[in-house]
Amino acid sequence: MKFKFRFAEQIVGLFVLISLILVCVALILIGINKRWLRDDLVYTSSFPSATGLRSGMSVTLRGFKIGELQTIELDDDNMIGVSFVIYEEYINRVVGNSVIELQANPLGLGAQIAFYPGIEKGDSLQEGSFIHSTATAEGRRLIKEGLVDKDSSGDIIVKILNDADEMVLSLNSLLITLDETLLGYNPGPVGEILDSLGKVIPGVSAVVEDVQVETLPEVGAILEDIKKITQSFALLARELETVEGIVPKMLDPKGSVATFLDDDNKLFNQVYGILDELQNSMKEVRELMEYLNGLSPEISSLVEGTGATIDEAEKVLQGLKNNPLLRGGIEEETPQDSVSTSIRDGEF
């Protein structure tokens, strides 16, 4: 028994027509989704690394998608060149001083490109214009000078990581500059100072060595003489302090001083001249002390002690010069004829 469809061709034609309609609808939907019929504009930018970049990732303005990344390639300057589209309805946001920033989630949950428009309103940039990224020096300069409308909201962790990345780059640049400066590669003022200092130090070392070789023996001899002078003044001071010392003997009318001064002050004048010369010598010794004090810091303490001793000695000499027994002398006695021996011949 045979079955026969009367309208088989019509039914097949209907299904074919429905299929064609479905294909056209699908193409229209795909075109709308892919924005085939929209007049979107393409712009370019660059990044120092392709890490986190991928084709098709969103370009957002304050979290709202306004475009997407298209191509990624390595340019002749070893920078990562990218091209991205901005949808037709958001073209008026693309103005001068605009920048883009790669924002990667620290938990690995995806990444996006944030678009920051310039604060100056004006005509939109032409298609194919270059927009700086925050990973470049020019992009950071635009943000630092306040020429970009960068929102303060967003993921705090992402901002901290972005700021840390900029800080690391700045610190790395500082360390490189410092290293080049210390090695003498930096032609700046600090490099010139360090280079000049490196040339001066050997000469200073040679001068110091010559001074040590030529001066230290002389300083040693001078210190030895000063030590002897100090010991002599110490002995003199002890003699002046004792009861049976020089002063009681000087006050004794029958002492040596009275005998020496019984000659019309001739001996007194000689002693006075000697004391005057000795005082001048003390001044010269003081000047020598000051010179040595400035020349060798190592002998400063000894020089200061010697200077104090010299001050005391000068006071003693000044006291001797101003002593009324020496300055006025002893009154002359009326000469008497005597057959006995004079006082000069007596035993002391």
mmCIF file of C-alpha atoms in Angstrom:
data_model
loop_
_atom_site.group_PDB
_atom_site.id
_atom_site.type_symbol
_atom_site.label_atom_id
_atom_site.label_comp_id
_atom_site.label_asym_id
_atom_site.label_seq_id
_atom_site.Cartn_x
_atom_site.Cartn_y
_atom_site.Cartn_z
ATOM 1 C CA MET A 1 0.000 0.000 0.000
ATOM 2 C CA LYS A 2 1.544 3.274 -1.042
ATOM 3 C CA PHE A 3 1.297 6.606 0.819
ATOM 4 C CA LYS A 4 1.498 9.829 -1.088
ATOM 5 C CA PHE A 5 1.800 13.412 0.185
ATOM 6 C CA ARG A 6 -0.051 15.869 -1.918
ATOM 7 C CA PHE A 7 1.844 18.940 -0.608
ATOM 8 C CA ALA A 8 5.373 17.558 0.006
ATOM 9 C CA GLU A 9 7.110 20.217 -2.071
ATOM 10 C CA GLN A 10 5.201 22.992 -0.382
ATOM 11 C CA ILE A 11 6.100 21.672 3.075
ATOM 12 C CA VAL A 12 9.805 21.415 2.189
ATOM 13 C CA GLY A 13 9.771 24.907 0.749
ATOM 14 C CA LEU A 14 8.176 26.208 3.940
ATOM 15 C CA PHE A 15 10.892 24.678 6.110
ATOM 16 C CA VAL A 16 13.605 26.080 3.830
ATOM 17 C CA LEU A 17 12.031 29.522 4.054
ATOM 18 C CA ILE A 18 11.827 29.289 7.841
ATOM 19 C CA SER A 19 15.496 28.246 7.982
ATOM 20 C CA LEU A 20 16.525 31.196 5.845
ATOM 21 C CA ILE A 21 14.557 33.538 8.069
ATOM 22 C CA LEU A 22 16.208 32.083 11.182
ATOM 23 C CA VAL A 23 19.661 32.437 9.619
ATOM 24 C CA CYS A 24 18.970 36.075 8.759
ATOM 25 C CA VAL A 25 17.695 36.768 12.255
ATOM 26 C CA ALA A 26 20.808 35.122 13.745
ATOM 27 C CA LEU A 27 23.071 37.175 11.487
ATOM 28 C CA ILE A 28 21.246 40.342 12.470
ATOM 29 C CA LEU A 29 21.577 39.514 16.169
ATOM 30 C CA ILE A 30 25.258 38.696 15.757
ATOM 31 C CA GLY A 31 25.790 41.928 13.849
ATOM 32 C CA ILE A 32 24.049 43.907 16.557
ATOM 33 C CA ASN A 33 26.103 42.162 19.230
ATOM 34 C CA LYS A 34 29.323 42.701 17.294
ATOM 35 C CA ARG A 35 28.345 46.258 16.450
ATOM 36 C CA TRP A 36 28.807 45.676 12.721
ATOM 37 C CA LEU A 37 26.447 48.485 11.874
ATOM 38 C CA ARG A 38 27.804 50.973 14.440
ATOM 39 C CA ASP A 39 30.371 53.663 13.621
ATOM 40 C CA ASP A 40 32.811 52.839 16.478
ATOM 41 C CA LEU A 41 36.240 54.518 16.483
ATOM 42 C CA VAL A 42 39.592 52.799 17.012
ATOM 43 C CA TYR A 43 42.390 54.303 19.160
ATOM 44 C CA THR A 44 45.895 53.137 20.048
ATOM 45 C CA SER A 45 48.063 53.051 23.156
ATOM 46 C CA SER A 46 51.102 51.233 24.575
ATOM 47 C CA PHE A 47 52.153 49.337 27.699
ATOM 48 C CA PRO A 48 55.593 48.205 28.892
ATOM 49 C CA SER A 49 54.361 44.623 29.345
ATOM 50 C CA ALA A 50 51.631 42.409 27.893
ATOM 51 C CA THR A 51 50.955 40.776 31.258
ATOM 52 C CA GLY A 52 47.218 40.956 31.981
ATOM 53 C CA LEU A 53 46.288 42.088 28.463
ATOM 54 C CA ARG A 54 44.034 40.021 26.202
ATOM 55 C CA SER A 55 41.926 40.698 23.143
ATOM 56 C CA GLY A 56 38.284 41.394 23.878
ATOM 57 C CA MET A 57 38.801 42.702 27.411
ATOM 58 C CA SER A 58 36.519 45.561 28.406
ATOM 59 C CA VAL A 59 37.340 49.252 28.346
ATOM 60 C CA THR A 60 35.371 50.895 31.145
ATOM 61 C CA LEU A 61 34.612 54.412 32.334
ATOM 62 C CA ARG A 62 33.772 54.461 36.041
ATOM 63 C CA GLY A 63 32.969 50.748 35.851
ATOM 64 C CA PHE A 64 30.693 51.076 32.799
ATOM 65 C CA LYS A 65 31.766 49.366 29.565
ATOM 66 C CA ILE A 66 32.367 51.870 26.749
ATOM 67 C CA GLY A 67 34.601 49.784 24.476
ATOM 68 C CA GLU A 68 36.884 46.802 24.212
ATOM 69 C CA LEU A 69 40.451 45.857 23.393
ATOM 70 C CA GLN A 70 41.043 44.607 19.855
ATOM 71 C CA THR A 71 44.689 43.849 19.045
ATOM 72 C CA ILE A 72 47.947 43.372 20.942
ATOM 73 C CA GLU A 73 51.351 43.469 19.258
ATOM 74 C CA LEU A 74 55.051 44.154 19.961
ATOM 75 C CA ASP A 75 56.279 47.353 18.286
ATOM 76 C CA ASP A 76 59.783 48.351 17.151
ATOM 77 C CA ASP A 77 60.578 50.020 20.509
ATOM 78 C CA ASN A 78 59.899 46.766 22.413
ATOM 79 C CA MET A 79 56.694 48.268 23.799
ATOM 80 C CA ILE A 80 53.335 46.502 23.693
ATOM 81 C CA GLY A 81 51.151 48.361 21.213
ATOM 82 C CA VAL A 82 47.393 47.915 21.591
ATOM 83 C CA SER A 83 44.333 49.090 19.687
ATOM 84 C CA PHE A 84 40.897 49.429 21.231
ATOM 85 C CA VAL A 85 37.489 50.657 20.131
ATOM 86 C CA ILE A 86 35.260 53.175 21.832
ATOM 87 C CA TYR A 87 31.587 52.750 21.120
ATOM 88 C CA GLU A 88 29.922 55.374 18.965
ATOM 89 C CA GLU A 89 27.674 56.704 21.720
ATOM 90 C CA TYR A 90 30.695 57.450 23.973
ATOM 91 C CA ILE A 91 32.955 59.122 21.412
ATOM 92 C CA ASN A 92 32.364 62.543 22.985
ATOM 93 C CA ARG A 93 34.206 61.354 26.149
ATOM 94 C CA VAL A 94 37.448 60.813 24.239
ATOM 95 C CA VAL A 95 39.035 64.283 24.488
ATOM 96 C CA GLY A 96 42.561 65.620 24.873
ATOM 97 C CA ASN A 97 44.726 64.486 27.838
ATOM 98 C CA SER A 98 42.723 61.269 28.226
ATOM 99 C CA VAL A 99 44.595 58.233 29.564
ATOM 100 C CA ILE A 100 43.936 54.527 30.082
ATOM 101 C CA GLU A 101 45.025 52.231 32.901
ATOM 102 C CA LEU A 102 45.289 48.447 33.134
ATOM 103 C CA GLN A 103 43.502 47.299 36.286
ATOM 104 C CA ALA A 104 44.174 43.694 37.277
ATOM 105 C CA ASN A 105 42.353 42.023 40.149
ATOM 106 C CA PRO A 106 44.907 40.851 42.763
ATOM 107 C CA LEU A 107 42.902 37.638 43.282
ATOM 108 C CA GLY A 108 43.181 36.688 39.615
ATOM 109 C CA LEU A 109 39.486 37.289 38.894
ATOM 110 C CA GLY A 110 40.052 39.125 35.635
ATOM 111 C CA ALA A 111 41.274 42.485 34.435
ATOM 112 C CA GLN A 112 39.975 45.512 32.598
ATOM 113 C CA ILE A 113 41.188 48.730 31.052
ATOM 114 C CA ALA A 114 39.969 51.850 32.826
ATOM 115 C CA PHE A 115 39.469 54.954 30.692
ATOM 116 C CA TYR A 116 40.030 58.394 32.272
ATOM 117 C CA PRO A 117 38.906 61.377 30.146
ATOM 118 C CA GLY A 118 40.697 64.716 30.202
ATOM 119 C CA ILE A 119 39.189 67.494 32.294
ATOM 120 C CA GLU A 120 39.264 69.994 29.418
ATOM 121 C CA LYS A 121 36.156 69.730 27.314
ATOM 122 C CA GLY A 122 36.611 70.013 23.585
ATOM 123 C CA ASP A 123 36.310 68.166 20.310
ATOM 124 C CA SER A 124 36.659 64.411 20.335
ATOM 125 C CA LEU A 125 39.964 62.927 19.249
ATOM 126 C CA GLN A 126 40.154 61.653 15.712
ATOM 127 C CA GLU A 127 40.144 57.948 14.997
ATOM 128 C CA GLY A 128 43.589 56.379 15.331
ATOM 129 C CA SER A 129 44.815 58.944 17.889
ATOM 130 C CA PHE A 130 47.324 57.767 20.479
ATOM 131 C CA ILE A 131 46.121 57.769 24.099
ATOM 132 C CA HIS A 132 48.785 57.479 26.800
ATOM 133 C CA SER A 133 48.593 54.809 29.478
ATOM 134 C CA THR A 134 49.412 55.321 33.148
ATOM 135 C CA ALA A 135 52.317 52.888 32.690
ATOM 136 C CA THR A 136 54.182 55.552 30.678
ATOM 137 C CA ALA A 137 55.897 58.680 31.981
ATOM 138 C CA GLU A 138 53.624 60.996 29.982
ATOM 139 C CA GLY A 139 50.489 59.351 31.353
ATOM 140 C CA ARG A 140 51.734 59.692 34.939
ATOM 141 C CA ARG A 141 52.602 63.331 34.273
ATOM 142 C CA LEU A 142 49.076 64.112 33.064
ATOM 143 C CA ILE A 143 47.589 62.570 36.216
ATOM 144 C CA LYS A 144 50.104 64.300 38.510
ATOM 145 C CA GLU A 145 49.347 67.711 36.983
ATOM 146 C CA GLY A 146 45.598 67.178 37.478
ATOM 147 C CA LEU A 147 44.749 67.174 33.764
ATOM 148 C CA VAL A 148 42.801 63.904 33.979
ATOM 149 C CA ASP A 149 39.366 63.223 35.472
ATOM 150 C CA LYS A 150 40.387 60.167 37.484
ATOM 151 C CA ASP A 151 37.694 58.878 39.822
ATOM 152 C CA SER A 152 38.649 58.205 43.438
ATOM 153 C CA SER A 153 36.329 55.214 43.818
ATOM 154 C CA GLY A 154 37.122 51.608 42.952
ATOM 155 C CA ASP A 155 38.840 48.612 44.424
ATOM 156 C CA ILE A 156 41.087 49.784 47.270
ATOM 157 C CA ILE A 157 43.378 46.771 46.934
ATOM 158 C CA VAL A 158 43.834 47.449 43.224
ATOM 159 C CA LYS A 159 44.700 51.088 43.945
ATOM 160 C CA ILE A 160 47.190 50.103 46.610
ATOM 161 C CA LEU A 161 48.867 47.662 44.233
ATOM 162 C CA ASN A 162 48.942 50.254 41.445
ATOM 163 C CA ASP A 163 50.476 52.843 43.779
ATOM 164 C CA ALA A 164 52.978 50.247 44.992
ATOM 165 C CA ASP A 165 53.913 49.509 41.386
ATOM 166 C CA GLU A 166 54.546 53.201 40.706
ATOM 167 C CA MET A 167 56.543 53.456 43.935
ATOM 168 C CA VAL A 168 58.690 50.478 42.951
ATOM 169 C CA LEU A 169 59.350 52.032 39.539
ATOM 170 C CA SER A 170 60.349 55.347 41.131
ATOM 171 C CA LEU A 171 62.553 53.597 43.699
ATOM 172 C CA ASN A 172 64.197 51.541 40.969
ATOM 173 C CA SER A 173 64.913 54.694 38.962
ATOM 174 C CA LEU A 174 66.381 56.350 42.076
ATOM 175 C CA LEU A 175 68.623 53.359 42.810
ATOM 176 C CA ILE A 176 69.850 53.257 39.206
ATOM 177 C CA THR A 177 70.676 56.986 39.307
ATOM 178 C CA LEU A 178 72.443 56.618 42.668
ATOM 179 C CA ASP A 179 74.433 53.627 41.443
ATOM 180 C CA GLU A 180 75.503 55.479 38.284
ATOM 181 C CA THR A 181 76.477 58.498 40.394
ATOM 182 C CA LEU A 182 78.647 56.453 42.761
ATOM 183 C CA LEU A 183 80.311 54.673 39.833
ATOM 184 C CA GLY A 184 81.032 58.004 38.116
ATOM 185 C CA TYR A 185 78.751 57.394 35.125
ATOM 186 C CA ASN A 186 76.315 60.182 35.999
ATOM 187 C CA PRO A 187 77.492 63.513 34.488
ATOM 188 C CA GLY A 188 75.460 65.573 36.976
ATOM 189 C CA PRO A 189 76.832 67.887 39.695
ATOM 190 C CA VAL A 190 77.041 65.105 42.288
ATOM 191 C CA GLY A 191 79.017 62.957 39.867
ATOM 192 C CA GLU A 192 81.444 65.809 39.199
ATOM 193 C CA ILE A 193 81.904 66.389 42.946
ATOM 194 C CA LEU A 194 82.620 62.708 43.594
ATOM 195 C CA ASP A 195 85.023 62.588 40.651
ATOM 196 C CA SER A 196 86.892 65.671 41.916
ATOM 197 C CA LEU A 197 86.927 64.241 45.431
ATOM 198 C CA GLY A 198 88.444 61.030 44.131
ATOM 199 C CA LYS A 199 91.257 63.023 42.530
ATOM 200 C CA VAL A 200 91.879 65.185 45.617
ATOM 201 C CA ILE A 201 92.032 62.379 48.207
ATOM 202 C CA PRO A 202 95.342 60.862 46.937
ATOM 203 C CA GLY A 203 96.977 64.308 47.055
ATOM 204 C CA VAL A 204 95.709 64.923 50.589
ATOM 205 C CA SER A 205 97.017 61.526 51.676
ATOM 206 C CA ALA A 206 100.449 62.340 50.244
ATOM 207 C CA VAL A 207 100.520 65.725 52.011
ATOM 208 C CA VAL A 208 99.533 64.158 55.337
ATOM 209 C CA GLU A 209 102.223 61.518 54.936
ATOM 210 C CA ASP A 210 104.873 64.160 54.187
ATOM 211 C CA VAL A 211 103.803 66.186 57.222
ATOM 212 C CA GLN A 212 104.050 63.106 59.429
ATOM 213 C CA VAL A 213 107.503 62.232 58.131
ATOM 214 C CA GLU A 214 108.930 65.761 58.367
ATOM 215 C CA THR A 215 107.106 67.204 61.365
ATOM 216 C CA LEU A 216 106.670 64.404 63.887
ATOM 217 C CA PRO A 217 110.427 64.099 64.724
ATOM 218 C CA GLU A 218 110.640 67.857 65.287
ATOM 219 C CA VAL A 219 107.472 67.809 67.367
ATOM 220 C CA GLY A 220 108.954 65.009 69.487
ATOM 221 C CA ALA A 221 112.091 67.040 70.182
ATOM 222 C CA ILE A 222 110.047 70.138 71.019
ATOM 223 C CA LEU A 223 107.856 68.146 73.381
ATOM 224 C CA GLU A 224 110.956 66.811 75.130
ATOM 225 C CA ASP A 225 112.244 70.369 75.653
ATOM 226 C CA ILE A 226 108.846 71.466 76.915
ATOM 227 C CA LYS A 227 108.833 68.566 79.353
ATOM 228 C CA LYS A 228 112.195 69.665 80.768
ATOM 229 C CA ILE A 229 111.015 73.273 81.099
ATOM 230 C CA THR A 230 107.866 72.100 82.870
ATOM 231 C CA GLN A 231 109.900 70.048 85.331
ATOM 232 C CA SER A 232 112.132 73.063 86.067
ATOM 233 C CA PHE A 233 109.130 75.282 86.767
ATOM 234 C CA ALA A 234 107.643 72.584 89.001
ATOM 235 C CA LEU A 235 110.855 72.495 91.056
ATOM 236 C CA LEU A 236 110.830 76.292 91.280
ATOM 237 C CA ALA A 237 107.213 76.298 92.477
ATOM 238 C CA ARG A 238 107.997 73.753 95.198
ATOM 239 C CA GLU A 239 110.943 75.842 96.382
ATOM 240 C CA LEU A 240 108.725 78.898 96.636
ATOM 241 C CA GLU A 241 106.100 77.009 98.662
ATOM 242 C CA THR A 242 108.461 75.555 101.307
ATOM 243 C CA VAL A 243 109.223 77.406 104.576
ATOM 244 C CA GLU A 244 112.969 77.036 104.133
ATOM 245 C CA GLY A 245 112.869 77.916 100.484
ATOM 246 C CA ILE A 246 114.043 80.908 98.482
ATOM 247 C CA VAL A 247 111.683 83.550 99.903
ATOM 248 C CA PRO A 248 112.802 83.272 103.591
ATOM 249 C CA LYS A 249 116.408 83.397 102.505
ATOM 250 C CA MET A 250 115.689 86.479 100.426
ATOM 251 C CA LEU A 251 114.066 88.189 103.433
ATOM 252 C CA ASP A 252 117.041 87.423 105.711
ATOM 253 C CA PRO A 253 119.148 90.634 106.132
ATOM 254 C CA LYS A 254 122.219 88.468 106.316
ATOM 255 C CA GLY A 255 121.234 86.291 103.394
ATOM 256 C CA SER A 256 122.665 86.025 99.922
ATOM 257 C CA VAL A 257 120.316 88.587 98.414
ATOM 258 C CA ALA A 258 121.381 91.326 100.795
ATOM 259 C CA THR A 259 124.993 90.537 100.013
ATOM 260 C CA PHE A 260 124.385 90.579 96.240
ATOM 261 C CA LEU A 261 122.448 93.851 96.342
ATOM 262 C CA ASP A 262 125.160 95.692 98.309
ATOM 263 C CA ASP A 263 126.805 96.878 95.083
ATOM 264 C CA ASP A 264 124.870 100.018 93.997
ATOM 265 C CA ASN A 265 122.146 97.850 92.323
ATOM 266 C CA LYS A 266 124.471 96.598 89.600
ATOM 267 C CA LEU A 267 123.628 92.979 90.273
ATOM 268 C CA PHE A 268 119.941 93.900 90.638
ATOM 269 C CA ASN A 269 119.899 95.465 87.202
ATOM 270 C CA GLN A 270 121.510 92.382 85.727
ATOM 271 C CA VAL A 271 118.982 90.113 87.429
ATOM 272 C CA TYR A 272 116.157 92.370 86.288
ATOM 273 C CA GLY A 273 117.395 92.152 82.689
ATOM 274 C CA ILE A 274 117.639 88.367 82.931
ATOM 275 C CA LEU A 275 114.066 88.185 84.238
ATOM 276 C CA ASP A 276 112.891 90.438 81.422
ATOM 277 C CA GLU A 277 114.568 88.224 78.810
ATOM 278 C CA LEU A 278 113.104 85.150 80.497
ATOM 279 C CA GLN A 279 109.639 86.668 80.291
ATOM 280 C CA ASN A 280 110.125 87.308 76.572
ATOM 281 C CA SER A 281 111.235 83.695 76.197
ATOM 282 C CA MET A 282 108.017 82.626 77.907
ATOM 283 C CA LYS A 283 106.025 84.584 75.324
ATOM 284 C CA GLU A 284 107.887 82.835 72.518
ATOM 285 C CA VAL A 285 107.230 79.473 74.165
ATOM 286 C CA ARG A 286 103.519 80.376 74.388
ATOM 287 C CA GLU A 287 103.425 81.208 70.677
ATOM 288 C CA LEU A 288 105.120 77.885 69.994
ATOM 289 C CA MET A 289 102.474 76.158 72.124
ATOM 290 C CA GLU A 290 99.684 77.755 70.085
ATOM 291 C CA TYR A 291 101.376 76.704 66.841
ATOM 292 C CA LEU A 292 101.786 73.121 68.027
ATOM 293 C CA ASN A 293 98.224 73.074 69.309
ATOM 294 C CA GLY A 294 96.930 73.895 65.831
ATOM 295 C CA LEU A 295 99.415 71.582 64.083
ATOM 296 C CA SER A 296 98.929 68.372 66.048
ATOM 297 C CA PRO A 297 95.613 67.691 67.873
ATOM 298 C CA GLU A 298 97.232 64.719 69.593
ATOM 299 C CA ILE A 299 99.382 66.979 71.807
ATOM 300 C CA SER A 300 96.611 69.432 72.643
ATOM 301 C CA SER A 301 96.166 68.203 76.204
ATOM 302 C CA LEU A 302 99.915 68.371 76.924
ATOM 303 C CA VAL A 303 100.193 71.831 75.400
ATOM 304 C CA GLU A 304 97.250 73.088 77.456
ATOM 305 C CA GLY A 305 98.870 71.763 80.654
ATOM 306 C CA THR A 306 102.184 73.354 79.720
ATOM 307 C CA GLY A 307 100.450 76.640 78.973
ATOM 308 C CA ALA A 308 98.866 76.619 82.435
ATOM 309 C CA THR A 309 102.273 75.974 84.012
ATOM 310 C CA ILE A 310 103.812 78.811 81.994
ATOM 311 C CA ASP A 311 101.039 81.141 83.176
ATOM 312 C CA GLU A 312 101.872 80.294 86.784
ATOM 313 C CA ALA A 313 105.594 80.758 86.092
ATOM 314 C CA GLU A 314 104.971 84.177 84.523
ATOM 315 C CA LYS A 315 102.995 85.177 87.591
ATOM 316 C CA VAL A 316 105.930 84.086 89.785
ATOM 317 C CA LEU A 317 108.401 86.051 87.639
ATOM 318 C CA GLN A 318 106.115 89.054 87.687
ATOM 319 C CA GLY A 319 105.928 88.754 91.455
ATOM 320 C CA LEU A 320 109.705 88.604 91.697
ATOM 321 C CA LYS A 321 110.051 91.672 89.507
ATOM 322 C CA ASN A 322 107.494 93.579 91.549
ATOM 323 C CA ASN A 323 108.929 92.388 94.896
ATOM 324 C CA PRO A 324 109.812 95.464 96.949
ATOM 325 C CA LEU A 325 112.936 93.747 98.213
ATOM 326 C CA LEU A 326 114.254 93.484 94.659
ATOM 327 C CA ARG A 327 112.858 96.669 93.151
ATOM 328 C CA GLY A 328 113.783 99.021 95.984
ATOM 329 C CA GLY A 329 116.800 97.060 97.103
ATOM 330 C CA ILE A 330 118.149 97.161 100.677
ATOM 331 C CA GLU A 331 119.031 100.482 102.172
ATOM 332 C CA GLU A 332 122.702 101.205 101.960
ATOM 333 C CA GLU A 333 124.561 101.192 105.270
ATOM 334 C CA THR A 334 126.916 103.987 106.275
ATOM 335 C CA PRO A 335 130.413 102.786 105.486
ATOM 336 C CA GLN A 336 132.533 102.274 108.621
ATOM 337 C CA ASP A 337 136.166 101.597 108.911
ATOM 338 C CA SER A 338 136.699 98.189 110.303
ATOM 339 C CA VAL A 339 139.567 95.869 110.415
ATOM 340 C CA SER A 340 137.243 92.906 110.257
ATOM 341 C CA THR A 341 136.358 91.233 106.982
ATOM 342 C CA SER A 342 133.377 92.475 105.008
ATOM 343 C CA ILE A 343 130.103 90.613 104.812
ATOM 344 C CA ARG A 344 130.991 89.330 101.325
ATOM 345 C CA ASP A 345 133.814 87.326 102.867
ATOM 346 C CA GLY A 346 131.607 85.724 105.455
ATOM 347 C CA GLU A 347 130.375 82.183 105.285
ATOM 348 C CA PHE A 348 126.792 81.655 104.326
#
